[in-house]
PDB file of C-alpha atoms in Angstrom:
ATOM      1  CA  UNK A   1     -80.810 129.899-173.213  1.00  0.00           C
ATOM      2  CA  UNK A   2     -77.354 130.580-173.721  1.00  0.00           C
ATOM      3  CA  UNK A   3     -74.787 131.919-171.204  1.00  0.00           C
ATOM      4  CA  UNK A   4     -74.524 136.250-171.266  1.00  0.00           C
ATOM      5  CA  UNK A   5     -72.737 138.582-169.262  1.00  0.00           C
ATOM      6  CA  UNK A   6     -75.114 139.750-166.210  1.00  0.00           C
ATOM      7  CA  UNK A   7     -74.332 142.441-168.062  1.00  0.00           C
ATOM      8  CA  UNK A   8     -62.526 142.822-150.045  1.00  0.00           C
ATOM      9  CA  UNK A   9     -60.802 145.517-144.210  1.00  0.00           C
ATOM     10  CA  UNK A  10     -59.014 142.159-144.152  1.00  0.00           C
ATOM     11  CA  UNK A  11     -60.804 138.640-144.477  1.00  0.00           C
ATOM     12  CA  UNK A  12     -61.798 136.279-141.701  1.00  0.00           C
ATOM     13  CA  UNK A  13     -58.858 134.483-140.414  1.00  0.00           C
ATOM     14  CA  UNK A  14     -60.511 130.393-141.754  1.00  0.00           C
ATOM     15  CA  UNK A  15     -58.469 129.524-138.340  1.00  0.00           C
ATOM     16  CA  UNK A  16     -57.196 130.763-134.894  1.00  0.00           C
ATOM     17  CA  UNK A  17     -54.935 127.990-132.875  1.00  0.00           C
ATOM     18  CA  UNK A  18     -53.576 130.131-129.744  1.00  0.00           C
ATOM     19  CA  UNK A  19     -50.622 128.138-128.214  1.00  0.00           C
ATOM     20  CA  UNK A  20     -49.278 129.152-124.754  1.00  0.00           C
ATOM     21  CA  UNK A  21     -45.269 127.658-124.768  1.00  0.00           C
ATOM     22  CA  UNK A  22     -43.501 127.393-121.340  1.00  0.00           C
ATOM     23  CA  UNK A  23     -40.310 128.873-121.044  1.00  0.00           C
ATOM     24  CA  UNK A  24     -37.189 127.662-118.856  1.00  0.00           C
ATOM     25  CA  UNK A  25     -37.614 130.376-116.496  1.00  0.00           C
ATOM     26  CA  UNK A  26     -41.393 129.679-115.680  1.00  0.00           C
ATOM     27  CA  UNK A  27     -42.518 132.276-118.065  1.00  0.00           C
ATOM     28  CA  UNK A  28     -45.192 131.949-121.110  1.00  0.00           C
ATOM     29  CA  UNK A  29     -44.929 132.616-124.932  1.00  0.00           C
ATOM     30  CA  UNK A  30     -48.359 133.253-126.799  1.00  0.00           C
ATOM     31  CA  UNK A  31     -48.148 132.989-130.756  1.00  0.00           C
ATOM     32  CA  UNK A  32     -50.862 132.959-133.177  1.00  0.00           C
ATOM     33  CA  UNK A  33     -50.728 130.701-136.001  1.00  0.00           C
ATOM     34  CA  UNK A  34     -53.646 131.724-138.940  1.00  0.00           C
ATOM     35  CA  UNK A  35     -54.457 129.685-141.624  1.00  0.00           C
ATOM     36  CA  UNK A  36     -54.377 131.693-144.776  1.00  0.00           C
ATOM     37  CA  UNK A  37     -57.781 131.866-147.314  1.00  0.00           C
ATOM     38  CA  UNK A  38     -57.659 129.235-149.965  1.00  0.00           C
ATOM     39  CA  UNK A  39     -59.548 129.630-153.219  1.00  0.00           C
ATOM     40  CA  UNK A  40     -59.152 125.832-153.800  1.00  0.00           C
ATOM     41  CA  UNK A  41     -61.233 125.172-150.567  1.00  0.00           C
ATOM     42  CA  UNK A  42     -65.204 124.098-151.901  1.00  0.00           C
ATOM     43  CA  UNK A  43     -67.956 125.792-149.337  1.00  0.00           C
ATOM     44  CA  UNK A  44     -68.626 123.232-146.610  1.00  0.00           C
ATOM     45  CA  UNK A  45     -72.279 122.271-146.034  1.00  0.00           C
ATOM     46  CA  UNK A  46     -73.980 123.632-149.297  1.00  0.00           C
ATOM     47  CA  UNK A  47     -77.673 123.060-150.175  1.00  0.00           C
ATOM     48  CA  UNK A  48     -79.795 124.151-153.204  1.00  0.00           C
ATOM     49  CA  UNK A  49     -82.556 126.447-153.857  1.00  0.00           C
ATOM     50  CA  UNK A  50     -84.376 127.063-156.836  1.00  0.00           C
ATOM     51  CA  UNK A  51     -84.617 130.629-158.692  1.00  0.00           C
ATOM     52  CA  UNK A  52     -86.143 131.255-161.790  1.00  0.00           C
ATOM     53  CA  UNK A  53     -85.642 128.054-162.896  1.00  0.00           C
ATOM     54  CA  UNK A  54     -81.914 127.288-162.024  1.00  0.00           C
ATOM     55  CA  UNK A  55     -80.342 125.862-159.255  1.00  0.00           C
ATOM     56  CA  UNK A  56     -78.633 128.287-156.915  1.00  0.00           C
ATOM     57  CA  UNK A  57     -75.814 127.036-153.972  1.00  0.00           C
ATOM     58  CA  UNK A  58     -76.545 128.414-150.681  1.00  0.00           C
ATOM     59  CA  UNK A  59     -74.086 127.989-148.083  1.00  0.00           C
ATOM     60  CA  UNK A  60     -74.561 127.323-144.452  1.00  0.00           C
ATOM     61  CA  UNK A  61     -71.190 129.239-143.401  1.00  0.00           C
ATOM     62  CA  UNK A  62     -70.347 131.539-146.687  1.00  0.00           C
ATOM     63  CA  UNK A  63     -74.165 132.823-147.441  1.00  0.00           C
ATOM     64  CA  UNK A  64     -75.975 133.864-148.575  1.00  0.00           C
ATOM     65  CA  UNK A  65     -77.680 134.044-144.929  1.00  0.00           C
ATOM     66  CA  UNK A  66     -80.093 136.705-145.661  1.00  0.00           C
ATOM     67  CA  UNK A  67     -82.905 135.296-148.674  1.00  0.00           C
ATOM     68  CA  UNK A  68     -85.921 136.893-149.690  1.00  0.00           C
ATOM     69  CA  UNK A  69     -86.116 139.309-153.001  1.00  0.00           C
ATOM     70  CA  UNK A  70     -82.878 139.656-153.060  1.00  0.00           C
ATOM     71  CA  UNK A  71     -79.844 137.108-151.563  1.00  0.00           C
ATOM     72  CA  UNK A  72     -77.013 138.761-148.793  1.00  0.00           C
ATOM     73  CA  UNK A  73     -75.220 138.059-146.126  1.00  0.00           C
ATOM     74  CA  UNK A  74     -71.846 136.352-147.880  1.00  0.00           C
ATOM     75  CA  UNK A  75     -68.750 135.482-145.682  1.00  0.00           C
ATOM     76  CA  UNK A  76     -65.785 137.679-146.000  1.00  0.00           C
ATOM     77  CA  UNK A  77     -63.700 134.670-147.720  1.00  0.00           C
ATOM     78  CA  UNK A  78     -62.935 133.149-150.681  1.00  0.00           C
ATOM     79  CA  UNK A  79     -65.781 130.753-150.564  1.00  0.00           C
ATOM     80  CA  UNK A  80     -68.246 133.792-149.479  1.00  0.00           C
ATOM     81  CA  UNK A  81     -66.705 135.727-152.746  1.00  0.00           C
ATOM     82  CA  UNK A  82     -67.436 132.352-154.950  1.00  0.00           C
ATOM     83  CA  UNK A  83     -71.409 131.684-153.761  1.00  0.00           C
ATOM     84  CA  UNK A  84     -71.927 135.940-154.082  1.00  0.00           C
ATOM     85  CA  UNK A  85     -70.980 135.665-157.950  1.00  0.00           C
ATOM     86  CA  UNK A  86     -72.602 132.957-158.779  1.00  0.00           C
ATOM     87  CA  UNK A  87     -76.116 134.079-156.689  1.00  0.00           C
ATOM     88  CA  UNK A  88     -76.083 137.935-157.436  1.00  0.00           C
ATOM     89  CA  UNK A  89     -75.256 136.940-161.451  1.00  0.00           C
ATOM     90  CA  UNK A  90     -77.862 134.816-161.987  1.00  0.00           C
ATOM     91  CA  UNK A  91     -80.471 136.673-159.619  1.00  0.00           C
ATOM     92  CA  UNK A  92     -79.700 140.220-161.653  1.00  0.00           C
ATOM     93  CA  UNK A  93     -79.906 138.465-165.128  1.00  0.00           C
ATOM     94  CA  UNK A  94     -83.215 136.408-164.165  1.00  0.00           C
ATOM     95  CA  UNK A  95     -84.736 138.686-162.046  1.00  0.00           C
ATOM     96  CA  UNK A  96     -88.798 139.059-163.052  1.00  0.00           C
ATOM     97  CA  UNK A  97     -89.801 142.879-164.186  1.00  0.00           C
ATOM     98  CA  UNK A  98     -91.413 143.024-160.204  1.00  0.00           C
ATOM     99  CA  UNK A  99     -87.876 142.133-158.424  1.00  0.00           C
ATOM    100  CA  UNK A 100     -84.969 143.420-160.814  1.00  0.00           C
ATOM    101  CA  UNK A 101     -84.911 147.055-159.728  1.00  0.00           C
ATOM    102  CA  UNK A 102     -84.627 146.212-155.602  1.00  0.00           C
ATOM    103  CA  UNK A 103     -81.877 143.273-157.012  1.00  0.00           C
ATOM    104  CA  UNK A 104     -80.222 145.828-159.076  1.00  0.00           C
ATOM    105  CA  UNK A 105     -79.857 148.179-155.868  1.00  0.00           C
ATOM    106  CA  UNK A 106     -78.704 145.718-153.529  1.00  0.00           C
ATOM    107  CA  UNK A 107     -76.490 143.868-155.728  1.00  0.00           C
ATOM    108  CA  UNK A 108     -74.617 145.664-157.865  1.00  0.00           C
ATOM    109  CA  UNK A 109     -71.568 148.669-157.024  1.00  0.00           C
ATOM    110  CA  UNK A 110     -72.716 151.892-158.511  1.00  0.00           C
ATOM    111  CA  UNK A 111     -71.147 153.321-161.014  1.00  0.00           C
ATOM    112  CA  UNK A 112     -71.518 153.561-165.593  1.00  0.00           C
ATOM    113  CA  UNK A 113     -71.888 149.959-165.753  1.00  0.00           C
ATOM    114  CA  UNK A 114     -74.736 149.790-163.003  1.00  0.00           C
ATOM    115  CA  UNK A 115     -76.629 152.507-164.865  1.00  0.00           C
ATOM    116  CA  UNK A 116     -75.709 151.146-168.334  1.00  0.00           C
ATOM    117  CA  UNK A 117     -77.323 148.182-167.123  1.00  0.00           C
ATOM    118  CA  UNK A 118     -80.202 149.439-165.822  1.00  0.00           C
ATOM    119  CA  UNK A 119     -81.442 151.088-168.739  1.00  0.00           C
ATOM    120  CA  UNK A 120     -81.216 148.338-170.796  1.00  0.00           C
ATOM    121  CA  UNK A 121     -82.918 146.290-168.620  1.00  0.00           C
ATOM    122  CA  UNK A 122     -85.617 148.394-168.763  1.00  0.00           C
ATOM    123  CA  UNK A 123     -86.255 147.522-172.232  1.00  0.00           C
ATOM    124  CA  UNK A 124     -86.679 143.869-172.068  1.00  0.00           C
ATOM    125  CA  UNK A 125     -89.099 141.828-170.076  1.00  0.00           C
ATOM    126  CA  UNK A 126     -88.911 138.712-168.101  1.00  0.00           C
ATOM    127  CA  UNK A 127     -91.882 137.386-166.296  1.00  0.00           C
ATOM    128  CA  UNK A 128     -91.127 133.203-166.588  1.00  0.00           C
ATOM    129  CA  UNK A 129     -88.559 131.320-165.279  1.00  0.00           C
ATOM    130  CA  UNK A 130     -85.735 129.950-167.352  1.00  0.00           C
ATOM    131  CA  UNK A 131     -87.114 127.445-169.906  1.00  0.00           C
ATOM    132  CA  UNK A 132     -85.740 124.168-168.441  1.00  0.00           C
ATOM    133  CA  UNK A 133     -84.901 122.224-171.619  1.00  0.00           C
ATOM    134  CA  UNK A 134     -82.004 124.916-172.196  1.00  0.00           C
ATOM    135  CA  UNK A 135     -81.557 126.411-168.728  1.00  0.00           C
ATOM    136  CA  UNK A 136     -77.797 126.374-167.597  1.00  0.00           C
ATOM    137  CA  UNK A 137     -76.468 124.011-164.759  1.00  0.00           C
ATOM    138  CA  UNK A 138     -73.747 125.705-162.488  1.00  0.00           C
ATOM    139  CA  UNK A 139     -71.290 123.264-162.321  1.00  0.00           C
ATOM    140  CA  UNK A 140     -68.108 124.902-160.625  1.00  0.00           C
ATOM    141  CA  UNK A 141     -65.900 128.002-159.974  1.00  0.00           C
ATOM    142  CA  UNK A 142     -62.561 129.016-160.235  1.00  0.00           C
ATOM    143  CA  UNK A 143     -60.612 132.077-158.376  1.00  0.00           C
ATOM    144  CA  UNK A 144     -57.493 132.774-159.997  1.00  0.00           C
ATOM    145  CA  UNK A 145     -56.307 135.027-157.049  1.00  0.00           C
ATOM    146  CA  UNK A 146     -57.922 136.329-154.214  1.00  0.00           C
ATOM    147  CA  UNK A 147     -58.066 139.482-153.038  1.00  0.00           C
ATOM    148  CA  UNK A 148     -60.254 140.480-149.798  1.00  0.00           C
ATOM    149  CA  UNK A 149     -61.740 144.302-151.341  1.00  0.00           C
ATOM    150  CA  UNK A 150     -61.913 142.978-154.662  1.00  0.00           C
ATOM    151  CA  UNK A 151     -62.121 139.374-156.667  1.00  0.00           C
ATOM    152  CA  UNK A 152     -62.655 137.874-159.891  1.00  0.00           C
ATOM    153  CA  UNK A 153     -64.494 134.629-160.241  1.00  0.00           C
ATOM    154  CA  UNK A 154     -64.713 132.368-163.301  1.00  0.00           C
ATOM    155  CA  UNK A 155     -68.257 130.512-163.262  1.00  0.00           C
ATOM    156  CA  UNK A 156     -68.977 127.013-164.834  1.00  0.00           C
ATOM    157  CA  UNK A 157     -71.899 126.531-166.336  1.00  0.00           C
ATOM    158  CA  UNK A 158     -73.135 123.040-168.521  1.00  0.00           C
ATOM    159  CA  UNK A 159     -75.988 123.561-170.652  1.00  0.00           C
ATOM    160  CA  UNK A 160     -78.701 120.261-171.692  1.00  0.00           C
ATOM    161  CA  UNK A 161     -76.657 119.958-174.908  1.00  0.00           C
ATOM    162  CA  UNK A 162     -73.383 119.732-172.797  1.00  0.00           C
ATOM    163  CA  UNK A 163     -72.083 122.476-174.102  1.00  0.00           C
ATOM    164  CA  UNK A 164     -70.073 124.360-171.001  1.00  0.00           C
ATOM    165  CA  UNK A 165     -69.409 128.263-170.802  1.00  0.00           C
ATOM    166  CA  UNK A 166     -67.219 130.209-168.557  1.00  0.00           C
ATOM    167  CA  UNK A 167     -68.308 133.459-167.433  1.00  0.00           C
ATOM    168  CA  UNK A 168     -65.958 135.919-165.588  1.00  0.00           C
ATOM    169  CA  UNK A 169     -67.938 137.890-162.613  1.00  0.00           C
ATOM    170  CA  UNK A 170     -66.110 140.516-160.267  1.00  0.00           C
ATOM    171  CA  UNK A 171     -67.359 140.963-156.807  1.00  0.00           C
ATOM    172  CA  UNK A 172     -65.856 143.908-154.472  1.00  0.00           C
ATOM    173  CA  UNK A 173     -66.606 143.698-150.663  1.00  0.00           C
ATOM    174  CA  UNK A 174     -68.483 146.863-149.524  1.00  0.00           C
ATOM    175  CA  UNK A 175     -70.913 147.357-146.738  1.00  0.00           C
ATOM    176  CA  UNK A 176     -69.705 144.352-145.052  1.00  0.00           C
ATOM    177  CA  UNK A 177     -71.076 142.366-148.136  1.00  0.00           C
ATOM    178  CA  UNK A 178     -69.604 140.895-151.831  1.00  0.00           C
ATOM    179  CA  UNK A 179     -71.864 142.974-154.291  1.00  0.00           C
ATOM    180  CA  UNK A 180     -71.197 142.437-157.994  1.00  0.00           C
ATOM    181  CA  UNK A 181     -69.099 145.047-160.213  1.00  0.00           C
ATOM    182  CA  UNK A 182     -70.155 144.900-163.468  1.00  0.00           C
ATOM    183  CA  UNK A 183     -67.652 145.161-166.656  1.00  0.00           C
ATOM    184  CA  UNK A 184     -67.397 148.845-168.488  1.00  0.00           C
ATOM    185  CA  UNK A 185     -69.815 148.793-171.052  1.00  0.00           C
ATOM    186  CA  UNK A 186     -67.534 150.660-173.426  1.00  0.00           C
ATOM    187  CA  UNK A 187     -64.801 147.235-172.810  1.00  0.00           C
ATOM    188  CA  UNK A 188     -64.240 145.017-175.506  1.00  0.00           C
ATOM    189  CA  UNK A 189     -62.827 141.885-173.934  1.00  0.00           C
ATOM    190  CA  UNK A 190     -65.655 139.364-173.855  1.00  0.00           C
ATOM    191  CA  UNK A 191     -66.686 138.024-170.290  1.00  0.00           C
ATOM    192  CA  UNK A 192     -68.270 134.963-171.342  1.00  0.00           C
ATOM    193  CA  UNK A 193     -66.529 132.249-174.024  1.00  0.00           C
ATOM    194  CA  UNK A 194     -67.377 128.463-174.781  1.00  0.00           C
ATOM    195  CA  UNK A 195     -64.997 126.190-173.425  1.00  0.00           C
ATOM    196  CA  UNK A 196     -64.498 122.266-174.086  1.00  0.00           C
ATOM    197  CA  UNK A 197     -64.042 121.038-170.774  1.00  0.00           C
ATOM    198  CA  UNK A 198     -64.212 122.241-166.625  1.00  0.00           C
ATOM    199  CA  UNK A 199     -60.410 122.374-165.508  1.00  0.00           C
ATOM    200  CA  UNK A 200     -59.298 120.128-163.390  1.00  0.00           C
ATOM    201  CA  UNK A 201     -58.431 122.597-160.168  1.00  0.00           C
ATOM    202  CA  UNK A 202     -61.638 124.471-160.847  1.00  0.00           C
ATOM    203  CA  UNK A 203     -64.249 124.064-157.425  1.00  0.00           C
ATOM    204  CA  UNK A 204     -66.986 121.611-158.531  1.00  0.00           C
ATOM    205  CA  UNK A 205     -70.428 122.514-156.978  1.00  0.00           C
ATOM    206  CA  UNK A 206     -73.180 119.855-158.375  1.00  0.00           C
ATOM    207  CA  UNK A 207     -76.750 120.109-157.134  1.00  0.00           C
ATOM    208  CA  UNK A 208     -78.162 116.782-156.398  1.00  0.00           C
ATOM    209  CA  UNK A 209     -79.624 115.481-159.560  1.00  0.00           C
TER     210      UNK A 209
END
């Protein structure tokens, strides 16, 4: 199987140090230092679950929190952004003829390119999981810049033949959730092209082998 298209409110401060500062006269000084969001920061504690075949990262801080048909519950952050791309794009292209239409509602902004989707999903049917001798290995991530309503998020994926693709997802925050926006259907600026290598400052995320 090759790699296809599955065709931000302010974020979470990642740190709050409050330091009270005595003055000459006896009195007190309170300033907040917060720590920016970094992109180049990996998820912290991240385990694997299997869906459809491929290995998914799941998050103990970033989500998703909330797993059953469908996968929710992503932190507001750059890390939150990364594991909601990679989980709602491979859930929505995957998902078995039973699950794809509750995915589809919960996962994706509305708009032409949800209902584009849609209806061509409804023409094709998947009831196995991915074949494993060609099913895709997510390797790592990239966010070129962050932005807390909206993000784009270049995906790494290595294939058996190690072949590796890079697949650009966008994820907006609404709801107090990342949900995927998918590309205009009428674009035509590929979101998916074969590259040689991983870059170096991309965010490597390897299930255990």
């Amino acid at each position: 199987m090759r790699a296809r298209p599955a065709h931000f409110a302010l974020p979470l401060a990642a740190a709050c140090v409050l330091t009270a500062c005595g003055g000459l006269g006896g009195g007190g000084v309170t300033t907040t230092n917060i720590a920016p969001p970094d992109p180049a920061r990996a998820p912290a504690d991240v385990h694997w679950e299997a869906f459809q075949g491929i290995q998914l990262p799941i998050g103990a801080h970033d989500g998703p929190t909330k797993l059953s048909t469908t996968a929710a519950g992503y932190s507001h952050t750059p890390q939150g952004a990364a594991l909601a791309a990679v989980n709602l794009s491979v859930r929505l292209s995957l998902a078995p003829d039973a699950a794809w239409p509750e995915i589809a509602s919960q996962s994706l902004m509305p708009g032409p390119a949800k209902d584009s989707w849609v209806l061509s999903r409804a023409q094709i049917s998947i009831t196995a999981p991915a074949n494993p001798a060609v099913a895709p290995r997510i390797s790592g991530y990239k966010i070129p810049a962050y932005d807390p309503l909206r993000t784009e998020v270049t995906i790494y994926t290595t294939y058996p033949d190690a072949s590796i693709a890079a697949t650009r997802q966008t994820v907006q925050w609404s709801a107090e959730d990342w949900r995927l926006t998918l590309p205009d259907p009428t674009s035509k600026t590929p979101t998916v092209q074969s590259i040689p290598s991983i870059p170096a400052d991309a965010v490597k995320l390897e299930p255990a082998k």
